[in-house]
Amino acid sequence: MTPDLDTIVNLAKKRGFVFPSSEIYGGLRSAYDYGPLGVELLRNVKDEWWRTMVRERDDVVGIDSAVIQAPQVWVASGHVASFSDPLVECQVCHNRFRPDKLDDANQCPVCGSRDSFTEPKEFHLMFRTNMGPVEADENTVYLRPETAQGIFINFENVQRTARKRLPFGIAQIGKSFRNEITPEKFIFRTREFEQMEMEYFCRPDESDRWFDYWVEERKNWYLDLGIREENLQFREHDGDELSHYSTRTYDVDYQFPWGWDELEGIAHRTDFDLKAHSEYSGQDLSYFDPETDERFVPHVVEPAAGANRTALAFLLDAYHVEEVRGEERVVLKLDRRLAPIKVAVLPLSKKDEIMKVVEEVADQLRPHWAIEVDVTQSIGRRYRRQDEIGTPYAVTVDFETLDDIEVTVRDRDTMGQDRIPISGLVDHLTERLPI
Ligand code: GAP
């Protein structure tokens, strides 16, 4: 069963995954900072995406483009004209809302007034700022609302320098910014977030086949990393739901505590973006196919996921409560590749001779994995903490270790314990953990 959101918010704060941002100043609503465990989890999510989408493939390369780009990029992409949400304002308390997010279309959820809303007005979602010291319209620039456009404007640069032929993809992971009217649900919808996007360029007559291929690949990615199949759904958009650039889109939805909601969109973007950037920049972004002697503008299939939402889904999916010998055990059964700490080293005593061995063991493990040496509290409490943060293995150093030069290795999921010689510890763990 999926836990409720508060359970995960509390665990995240208590254990150091995610903190409300600017907390000592009273907080900045909807902004979050990732603590020591959260930063590892988020990085592991992004690393897994990068490994499978870029490193292990011959047909995809990476890029890291600027957050602030020429303002014309956002004119060509259609964002300046149409990246907005409708907004109503309560004329009594002056709070603003998205009409489609209101429980009651005629009642203000803050002050309770009825029939106090203005007519909806379009509210632009891009963050604007000024480039340079002078605040003037001609110096207006935007923080990117998606990483995708940084890929399109570099299509020719990358294709030429990486010497790629169609079909091939360009991937990017990075921060995006949207001035969301209703940021909500912890790290699910925030104004600053990270995207993992890949634009796959292909021949127009092959684009439907590649679309189906990427839907399948992305499904396998989530399942392989442990998301339960019953919590994942692929939903095709109806015609009236499609974005201005797309002819087909699937939402990858996860069963969040509040219902099905989007983790990723997989869109058939046709040749919309390359054509638009060719037109606005005056640069030819077509492709010459040496095999068929044809010149054309490639079509694009785009899997676009949010790293933060995906991390939240992995946390929710991994959360288990079990009964062990009449006591409740909370355990995050995160896939080993995602677990923030892979091995905990736990001394049974703080005595010098034990701590010396602990340091030796830790030094052996550190080059391979993210580890933690935990010396505080009783061993039972330390196991519970490691279970709760999803650490797959705990290595205990005890007084017997001083005689037999062996340690106890405890498995998070089975709670089984093996006695392993210190000289064989790295090999033992290597068989069980990704390096
Ligand atoms: N380039 C296409 C694009 O940006 P999108 O559906 O608007 O498509 C892709 O965004 C993904 O980015 C979403 O599926 C979601 O996971 C993530 N995302 C979008 N807005 C977000 C927000 N305000 N907070 C957190 N993640 C967000």
Coordinates of N, CA, C and O in Angstrom, one line a residue, residues 58-146:
D58 N 24.4 3.8 -28.3 CA 25.3 4.3 -29.3 C 24.6 5.4 -30.1 O 25.3 6.2 -30.8
D59 N 23.3 5.5 -29.9 CA 22.5 6.5 -30.7 C 22.1 7.7 -30.0 O 21.2 8.5 -30.5
V60 N 22.6 7.9 -28.7 CA 22.2 9.1 -28.0 C 23.4 9.7 -27.4 O 24.3 9.0 -26.8
V61 N 23.5 11.1 -27.5 CA 24.6 11.8 -26.9 C 24.0 12.9 -25.9 O 22.8 13.2 -26.0
G62 N 24.9 13.4 -25.1 CA 24.4 14.4 -24.1 C 24.8 15.8 -24.4 O 25.6 16.0 -25.3
I63 N 24.2 16.7 -23.7 CA 24.5 18.1 -23.8 C 24.1 18.8 -22.5 O 23.3 18.2 -21.7
D64 N 24.7 20.0 -22.2 CA 24.3 20.7 -21.1 C 24.2 22.2 -21.5 O 25.2 22.9 -21.6
S65 N 23.0 22.7 -21.8 CA 22.9 24.0 -22.4 C 22.6 25.0 -21.3 O 22.3 24.7 -20.2
A66 N 22.7 26.3 -21.7 CA 22.5 27.4 -20.7 C 21.1 27.5 -20.2 O 20.1 27.2 -21.0
V67 N 20.9 27.9 -19.0 CA 19.5 28.2 -18.4 C 18.9 29.4 -19.1 O 17.8 29.5 -19.4
I68 N 19.8 30.5 -19.3 CA 19.3 31.7 -19.9 C 19.8 31.7 -21.3 O 21.0 31.6 -21.6
Q69 N 18.8 31.7 -22.2 CA 19.1 31.7 -23.7 C 18.5 32.9 -24.3 O 17.8 33.7 -23.7
A70 N 18.9 33.1 -25.6 CA 18.4 34.3 -26.3 C 16.8 34.3 -26.2 O 16.2 33.2 -26.4
P71 N 16.2 35.5 -26.0 CA 14.8 35.5 -25.8 C 14.0 35.0 -27.0 O 12.9 34.5 -26.9
Q72 N 14.6 35.1 -28.2 CA 14.0 34.7 -29.4 C 13.7 33.2 -29.4 O 12.8 32.7 -30.1
V73 N 14.5 32.4 -28.6 CA 14.3 31.0 -28.5 C 12.9 30.7 -28.1 O 12.2 29.8 -28.6
W74 N 12.4 31.5 -27.1 CA 11.1 31.3 -26.5 C 10.0 31.9 -27.3 O 8.8 31.5 -27.1
V75 N 10.3 32.8 -28.2 CA 9.3 33.3 -29.2 C 9.1 32.2 -30.2 O 8.0 31.8 -30.5
A76 N 10.2 31.6 -30.7 CA 10.1 30.6 -31.8 C 9.4 29.3 -31.2 O 8.6 28.7 -31.9
S77 N 9.7 29.0 -30.0 CA 9.1 27.7 -29.4 C 7.6 27.9 -29.1 O 6.9 26.9 -28.9
G78 N 7.1 29.1 -29.1 CA 5.7 29.3 -28.8 C 5.5 29.7 -27.4 O 4.3 30.0 -27.0
H79 N 6.5 29.6 -26.5 CA 6.3 29.9 -25.1 C 5.9 31.3 -24.8 O 5.1 31.6 -23.9
V80 N 6.5 32.3 -25.5 CA 6.2 33.7 -25.2 C 4.7 33.9 -25.5 O 4.0 34.6 -24.7
A81 N 4.2 33.3 -26.5 CA 2.8 33.6 -26.9 C 1.8 32.7 -26.1 O 0.7 33.2 -25.7
S82 N 2.2 31.5 -25.7 CA 1.1 30.7 -25.2 C 1.5 29.9 -23.9 O 0.7 29.0 -23.6
F83 N 2.6 30.2 -23.2 CA 2.9 29.4 -22.0 C 2.3 30.1 -20.8 O 3.0 30.8 -20.1
S84 N 1.0 29.9 -20.7 CA 0.3 30.6 -19.6 C -0.8 29.7 -19.1 O -1.2 28.7 -19.7
D85 N -1.3 30.0 -17.9 CA -2.5 29.3 -17.3 C -3.5 30.4 -17.0 O -3.2 31.5 -16.6
P86 N -4.8 30.0 -17.0 CA -5.8 30.9 -16.6 C -5.8 31.1 -15.1 O -5.5 30.2 -14.4
L87 N -6.2 32.3 -14.7 CA -6.1 32.7 -13.3 C -7.3 33.5 -12.9 O -7.7 34.4 -13.6
V88 N -7.9 33.2 -11.7 CA -9.0 34.0 -11.2 C -8.5 34.6 -9.9 O -7.7 34.0 -9.2
E89 N -9.0 35.9 -9.6 CA -8.6 36.5 -8.3 C -9.8 36.7 -7.4 O -10.9 37.1 -7.9
C90 N -9.7 36.4 -6.2 CA -10.8 36.7 -5.2 C -10.8 38.1 -4.9 O -9.7 38.7 -4.5
Q91 N -11.9 38.8 -5.1 CA -11.9 40.3 -5.0 C -12.0 40.7 -3.5 O -11.8 41.9 -3.2
V92 N -12.1 39.7 -2.6 CA -12.2 40.0 -1.2 C -10.8 39.9 -0.6 O -10.2 40.8 0.0
C93 N -10.1 38.7 -0.8 CA -8.8 38.5 -0.1 C -7.6 38.7 -1.1 O -6.5 38.6 -0.7
H94 N -7.9 38.8 -2.4 CA -7.0 39.0 -3.4 C -6.0 37.9 -3.6 O -4.9 38.1 -4.2
N95 N -6.4 36.7 -3.2 CA -5.6 35.5 -3.5 C -6.0 35.1 -4.9 O -7.1 35.3 -5.4
R96 N -5.0 34.4 -5.6 CA -5.3 34.0 -7.0 C -5.2 32.5 -7.2 O -4.4 31.8 -6.5
F97 N -6.0 32.0 -8.0 CA -6.1 30.5 -8.2 C -6.3 30.1 -9.7 O -6.8 30.9 -10.5
R98 N -5.9 28.9 -9.9 CA -6.3 28.3 -11.2 C -7.7 27.7 -11.1 O -7.9 26.9 -10.3
P99 N -8.6 28.2 -12.0 CA -10.0 27.8 -11.8 C -10.2 26.3 -11.9 O -11.0 25.7 -11.2
D100 N -9.3 25.6 -12.7 CA -9.5 24.1 -12.8 C -9.0 23.4 -11.6 O -9.2 22.2 -11.4
K101 N -8.3 24.1 -10.6 CA -7.8 23.4 -9.4 C -8.7 23.7 -8.2 O -8.4 23.3 -7.1
L102 N -9.8 24.5 -8.4 CA -10.7 24.8 -7.3 C -11.7 23.7 -7.0 O -12.2 23.1 -8.0
D103 N -11.9 23.4 -5.8 CA -12.9 22.4 -5.4 C -14.3 22.9 -5.8 O -15.1 22.2 -6.3
D104 N -14.5 24.2 -5.4 CA -15.8 24.8 -5.8 C -15.5 26.1 -6.6 O -14.9 27.0 -6.1
A105 N -16.0 26.1 -7.8 CA -15.7 27.2 -8.8 C -16.2 28.5 -8.3 O -15.8 29.6 -8.8
N106 N -17.1 28.5 -7.3 CA -17.7 29.8 -6.9 C -17.3 30.2 -5.5 O -17.8 31.2 -4.9
Q107 N -16.4 29.5 -4.8 CA -16.1 29.8 -3.5 C -14.6 29.9 -3.3 O -13.8 29.0 -3.7
C108 N -14.1 31.0 -2.6 CA -12.7 31.2 -2.4 C -12.2 30.2 -1.3 O -12.8 30.2 -0.2
P109 N -11.2 29.4 -1.6 CA -10.8 28.4 -0.6 C -10.0 29.1 0.6 O -9.7 28.4 1.6
V110 N -9.6 30.3 0.4 CA -8.8 31.0 1.5 C -9.8 31.7 2.4 O -9.8 31.5 3.7
C111 N -10.6 32.7 1.9 CA -11.5 33.4 2.8 C -12.9 33.0 2.9 O -13.7 33.5 3.7
G112 N -13.3 32.0 2.0 CA -14.6 31.5 2.0 C -15.7 32.3 1.3 O -16.8 31.9 1.2
S113 N -15.3 33.5 0.7 CA -16.3 34.3 0.1 C -16.9 33.6 -1.1 O -16.2 32.8 -1.8
R114 N -18.1 33.8 -1.4 CA -18.8 33.2 -2.6 C -18.9 34.3 -3.7 O -19.1 35.4 -3.4
D115 N -18.9 33.8 -4.9 CA -19.0 34.6 -6.1 C -18.1 35.8 -6.1 O -18.6 36.9 -6.5
S116 N -16.9 35.7 -5.6 CA -16.0 36.8 -5.5 C -14.9 36.8 -6.5 O -14.0 37.6 -6.5
F117 N -14.9 35.8 -7.4 CA -13.8 35.7 -8.4 C -14.0 36.6 -9.6 O -15.1 36.8 -10.1
T118 N -12.9 37.1 -10.1 CA -12.8 37.9 -11.3 C -13.0 36.9 -12.5 O -12.9 35.7 -12.3
E119 N -13.2 37.4 -13.7 CA -13.1 36.6 -14.9 C -11.7 36.1 -15.0 O -10.7 36.8 -14.6
P120 N -11.5 34.9 -15.6 CA -10.1 34.3 -15.7 C -9.2 35.2 -16.6 O -9.7 35.7 -17.7
K121 N -8.0 35.4 -16.2 CA -7.0 36.1 -17.0 C -5.8 35.2 -17.3 O -5.5 34.4 -16.4
E122 N -5.2 35.3 -18.4 CA -4.0 34.5 -18.7 C -2.8 35.0 -17.8 O -2.5 36.1 -17.8
F123 N -2.1 34.0 -17.2 CA -1.0 34.3 -16.3 C 0.2 33.6 -16.9 O 0.3 32.4 -17.1
H124 N 1.3 34.4 -17.2 CA 2.4 33.8 -17.9 C 3.3 33.1 -17.0 O 3.6 33.5 -15.8
L125 N 3.8 31.9 -17.4 CA 4.5 31.0 -16.4 C 6.0 31.1 -16.5 O 6.7 30.4 -15.7
M126 N 6.5 31.9 -17.5 CA 8.0 32.0 -17.5 C 8.5 33.0 -16.5 O 7.9 34.1 -16.4
F127 N 9.6 32.7 -15.8 CA 10.2 33.7 -15.0 C 11.0 34.7 -15.9 O 11.8 34.2 -16.7
R128 N 10.8 36.0 -15.6 CA 11.5 36.9 -16.4 C 12.6 37.7 -15.6 O 12.4 37.9 -14.4
T129 N 13.7 38.0 -16.2 CA 14.7 38.9 -15.5 C 15.4 39.7 -16.5 O 15.0 39.7 -17.7
N130 N 16.4 40.5 -16.1 CA 17.1 41.4 -17.0 C 18.5 40.9 -17.2 O 19.1 40.6 -16.2
M131 N 19.0 41.0 -18.4 CA 20.4 40.7 -18.7 C 21.1 42.0 -18.6 O 20.8 42.9 -19.3
G132 N 22.2 42.0 -17.8 CA 23.0 43.2 -17.6 C 22.4 44.2 -16.7 O 21.3 43.9 -16.0
P133 N 23.0 45.4 -16.5 CA 22.6 46.3 -15.4 C 21.4 47.2 -15.7 O 20.9 47.8 -14.8
V134 N 20.9 47.2 -16.9 CA 19.8 48.1 -17.2 C 18.5 47.3 -17.3 O 18.4 46.4 -18.1
E135 N 17.5 47.8 -16.6 CA 16.2 47.1 -16.6 C 15.4 47.8 -17.8 O 14.9 48.9 -17.7
A136 N 15.3 47.1 -18.9 CA 14.6 47.6 -20.0 C 14.0 46.4 -20.8 O 14.5 45.3 -20.7
D137 N 12.9 46.7 -21.5 CA 12.3 45.6 -22.3 C 13.2 44.8 -23.2 O 13.2 43.6 -23.3
E138 N 14.1 45.6 -23.8 CA 15.0 44.9 -24.8 C 16.1 44.1 -24.1 O 16.8 43.3 -24.7
N139 N 16.2 44.2 -22.7 CA 17.1 43.3 -22.0 C 16.4 42.2 -21.3 O 17.0 41.5 -20.5
T140 N 15.1 42.0 -21.5 CA 14.4 40.9 -20.9 C 14.9 39.6 -21.4 O 15.0 39.3 -22.5
V141 N 15.2 38.7 -20.4 CA 15.5 37.3 -20.7 C 14.6 36.4 -19.8 O 14.0 36.9 -18.8
Y142 N 14.6 35.1 -20.1 CA 13.8 34.2 -19.3 C 14.6 33.1 -18.8 O 15.6 32.7 -19.3
L143 N 14.2 32.6 -17.6 CA 14.8 31.3 -17.1 C 14.1 30.2 -17.9 O 12.9 30.2 -18.0
R144 N 14.8 29.2 -18.4 CA 14.2 28.3 -19.3 C 13.1 27.5 -18.5 O 13.3 27.1 -17.4
P145 N 11.9 27.3 -19.2 CA 10.8 26.6 -18.6 C 10.9 25.1 -19.0 O 10.1 24.3 -18.5
E146 N 11.8 24.7 -19.9 CA 12.1 23.3 -20.2 C 13.5 23.2 -20.7 O 14.1 24.2 -21.2

